[in-house]
Short mmCIF file of C-alpha atoms in Angstrom, two decimals:
data_model
loop_
_atom_site.label_atom_id
_atom_site.label_comp_id
_atom_site.label_asym_id
_atom_site.label_seq_id
_atom_site.Cartn_x
_atom_site.Cartn_y
_atom_site.Cartn_z
CA UNK A 68 -17.38 58.87 53.60
CA UNK A 69 -15.95 59.44 57.06
CA UNK A 70 -16.63 62.83 58.66
CA UNK A 71 -13.62 62.81 60.97
CA UNK A 72 -15.18 61.83 64.31
CA UNK A 73 -13.34 59.62 66.79
CA UNK A 74 -16.14 57.05 66.83
CA UNK A 75 -15.87 56.65 63.05
CA UNK A 76 -12.09 56.28 63.38
CA UNK A 77 -12.48 53.52 65.99
CA UNK A 78 -15.09 51.75 63.87
CA UNK A 79 -12.93 51.97 60.74
CA UNK A 80 -9.78 50.71 62.47
CA UNK A 81 -11.68 47.92 64.22
CA UNK A 82 -13.18 46.79 60.91
CA UNK A 83 -9.91 46.91 58.97
CA UNK A 84 -7.39 45.76 61.62
CA UNK A 85 -7.23 42.12 60.48
CA UNK A 86 -6.66 43.05 56.83
CA UNK A 87 -4.01 45.61 57.80
CA UNK A 88 -2.20 43.03 59.95
CA UNK A 89 -2.29 40.52 57.12
CA UNK A 90 -0.80 42.99 54.65
CA UNK A 91 1.82 44.12 57.17
CA UNK A 92 2.79 40.52 57.86
CA UNK A 93 3.10 39.79 54.17
CA UNK A 94 5.38 42.80 53.84
CA UNK A 95 7.70 42.10 56.76
CA UNK A 96 7.29 38.41 57.61
CA UNK A 97 7.25 38.91 61.38
CA UNK A 98 4.09 38.99 63.51
CA UNK A 99 5.47 41.46 66.04
CA UNK A 100 6.91 43.80 63.45
CA UNK A 101 3.62 43.61 61.54
CA UNK A 102 1.75 44.72 64.66
CA UNK A 103 4.22 47.59 65.07
CA UNK A 104 3.72 48.65 61.44
CA UNK A 105 -0.05 48.58 61.82
CA UNK A 106 0.13 50.54 65.07
CA UNK A 107 2.31 53.20 63.49
CA UNK A 108 0.07 53.38 60.40
CA UNK A 109 -3.15 53.77 62.39
CA UNK A 110 -1.47 56.38 64.59
CA UNK A 111 -0.58 58.37 61.47
CA UNK A 112 -4.14 57.89 60.26
CA UNK A 113 -5.53 59.22 63.54
CA UNK A 114 -3.42 62.36 63.22
CA UNK A 115 -4.98 62.97 59.79
CA UNK A 116 -8.47 61.74 60.67
CA UNK A 117 -10.12 65.17 61.13
CA UNK A 118 -9.38 65.90 57.45
CA UNK A 119 -10.21 62.40 56.19
CA UNK A 120 -13.43 63.49 54.48
CA UNK A 121 -11.34 64.77 51.55
CA UNK A 122 -9.98 61.28 50.78
CA UNK A 123 -11.78 59.47 47.95
CA UNK A 124 -10.51 55.92 48.61
CA UNK A 125 -9.95 55.52 52.34
CA UNK A 126 -8.73 51.91 52.13
CA UNK A 127 -6.19 52.85 49.45
CA UNK A 128 -5.07 55.81 51.53
CA UNK A 129 -4.50 53.60 54.59
CA UNK A 130 -2.75 50.98 52.48
CA UNK A 131 -0.40 53.68 51.21
CA UNK A 132 0.35 54.77 54.78
CA UNK A 133 1.10 51.16 55.76
CA UNK A 134 3.38 50.47 52.80
CA UNK A 135 5.25 53.75 53.22
CA UNK A 136 5.67 53.01 56.93
CA UNK A 137 7.19 49.63 55.98
CA UNK A 138 9.55 51.23 53.46
CA UNK A 139 10.56 53.94 55.95
CA UNK A 140 11.29 51.23 58.52
CA UNK A 141 13.51 49.41 56.02
CA UNK A 142 15.37 52.62 55.16
CA UNK A 143 16.11 53.63 58.71
CA UNK A 144 16.37 50.12 60.15
CA UNK A 145 20.15 50.04 59.86
CA UNK A 146 20.62 51.78 63.20
CA UNK A 147 18.59 49.31 65.22
CA UNK A 148 20.48 47.11 67.63
CA UNK A 149 19.69 43.43 67.53
CA UNK A 150 20.58 41.56 70.69
CA UNK A 151 20.39 38.20 68.98
CA UNK A 152 18.85 36.50 66.03
CA UNK A 153 15.49 34.90 66.66
CA UNK A 154 15.64 31.13 66.66
CA UNK A 155 14.92 29.44 63.37
CA UNK A 156 11.65 27.56 63.38
CA UNK A 157 12.11 24.19 61.71
CA UNK A 158 9.24 22.94 59.63
CA UNK A 159 7.83 19.88 61.41
CA UNK A 160 8.10 16.54 59.65
CA UNK A 161 4.96 15.80 57.69
CA UNK A 162 3.93 19.46 57.66
CA UNK A 163 1.63 20.53 54.89
CA UNK A 164 3.70 21.38 51.77
CA UNK A 165 2.04 24.80 51.54
CA UNK A 166 3.48 25.72 54.93
CA UNK A 167 6.97 24.80 53.78
CA UNK A 168 6.53 26.73 50.53
CA UNK A 169 5.31 29.81 52.42
CA UNK A 170 8.30 29.60 54.75
CA UNK A 171 10.73 29.35 51.83
CA UNK A 172 8.97 32.17 49.95
CA UNK A 173 8.94 34.41 53.06
CA UNK A 174 12.69 33.84 53.55
CA UNK A 175 13.35 34.60 49.88
CA UNK A 176 11.20 37.74 49.94
CA UNK A 177 13.20 39.06 52.88
CA UNK A 178 16.30 39.00 50.65
CA UNK A 179 14.71 41.14 47.93
CA UNK A 180 15.14 44.94 48.15
CA UNK A 181 12.31 46.53 50.20
CA UNK A 182 10.59 48.40 47.36
CA UNK A 183 10.58 45.30 45.15
CA UNK A 184 9.38 43.28 48.13
CA UNK A 185 6.50 45.71 48.66
CA UNK A 186 5.54 45.55 44.99
CA UNK A 187 5.59 41.74 44.93
CA UNK A 188 3.53 41.45 48.11
CA UNK A 189 0.93 43.96 46.96
CA UNK A 190 0.71 42.59 43.41
CA UNK A 191 0.76 38.85 44.02
CA UNK A 192 -0.09 38.18 47.66
CA UNK A 193 -2.63 40.99 48.13
CA UNK A 194 -3.79 40.74 44.50
CA UNK A 195 -3.79 44.48 43.84
CA UNK A 196 -3.71 45.91 40.32
CA UNK A 197 -0.71 47.86 39.08
CA UNK A 198 -2.54 51.20 39.36
CA UNK A 199 -3.36 50.67 43.05
CA UNK A 200 0.22 49.63 43.85
CA UNK A 201 1.52 52.72 42.04
CA UNK A 202 -0.74 54.94 44.16
CA UNK A 203 0.32 53.19 47.38
CA UNK A 204 4.00 53.63 46.55
CA UNK A 205 3.57 57.09 45.04
CA UNK A 206 5.23 56.13 41.77
CA UNK A 207 4.30 55.49 38.14
CA UNK A 208 2.73 52.30 36.85
CA UNK A 209 5.87 51.76 34.75
CA UNK A 210 7.95 51.81 37.92
CA UNK A 211 5.67 49.20 39.48
CA UNK A 212 6.04 47.00 36.40
CA UNK A 213 9.83 47.29 36.37
CA UNK A 214 10.04 46.69 40.13
CA UNK A 215 7.85 43.62 39.63
CA UNK A 216 10.12 42.34 36.88
CA UNK A 217 13.29 42.94 38.90
CA UNK A 218 11.74 41.47 42.04
CA UNK A 219 10.59 38.30 40.26
CA UNK A 220 14.03 37.92 38.69
CA UNK A 221 15.63 38.26 42.13
CA UNK A 222 13.28 35.64 43.57
CA UNK A 223 14.10 33.29 40.71
CA UNK A 224 17.82 33.71 41.41
CA UNK A 225 17.31 33.13 45.13
CA UNK A 226 14.92 30.20 44.84
CA UNK A 227 16.24 28.46 41.78
CA UNK A 228 14.05 25.43 41.07
CA UNK A 229 12.53 25.17 44.56
CA UNK A 230 9.34 27.15 43.89
CA UNK A 231 7.64 28.05 40.66
CA UNK A 232 7.02 31.81 40.54
CA UNK A 233 4.28 33.27 38.38
CA UNK A 234 5.59 34.93 35.25
CA UNK A 235 2.64 37.20 34.52
CA UNK A 236 3.42 40.81 35.15
#
């Protein structure tokens, strides 16, 4: 368990940065925003680091900070000014079908409400069990299950027959 020293903080963040970026990207779908989310999450972690020895599951704790940072960003994001929409990236001809499916899925996920989006990403793309997702979102397991159900239904409406979505909840 970490004892709260700066060197342990640096070692922890260095060791987990890639996984945090991956999760952040899966949540938001934008590389730059994912980096911002990770930066904000590790800054919050640093502020709490001296007391970190009391945390039983450090990775789960950091995951919760990251997910809550994402949800906070979605809640207060309405006031941000966008100077222009980023250009759409067309999928090159002959691209691997997985790339096209990921692009379609990412676009569909961005249309799902943020909390449902977070649940779907954590459950299916990060392969976390319901209990861990509930802890990260600070809600009950029943809420995670219902958010999963509603999120999958929303994706099915958005995607139609384009992509087959897992039905196990």
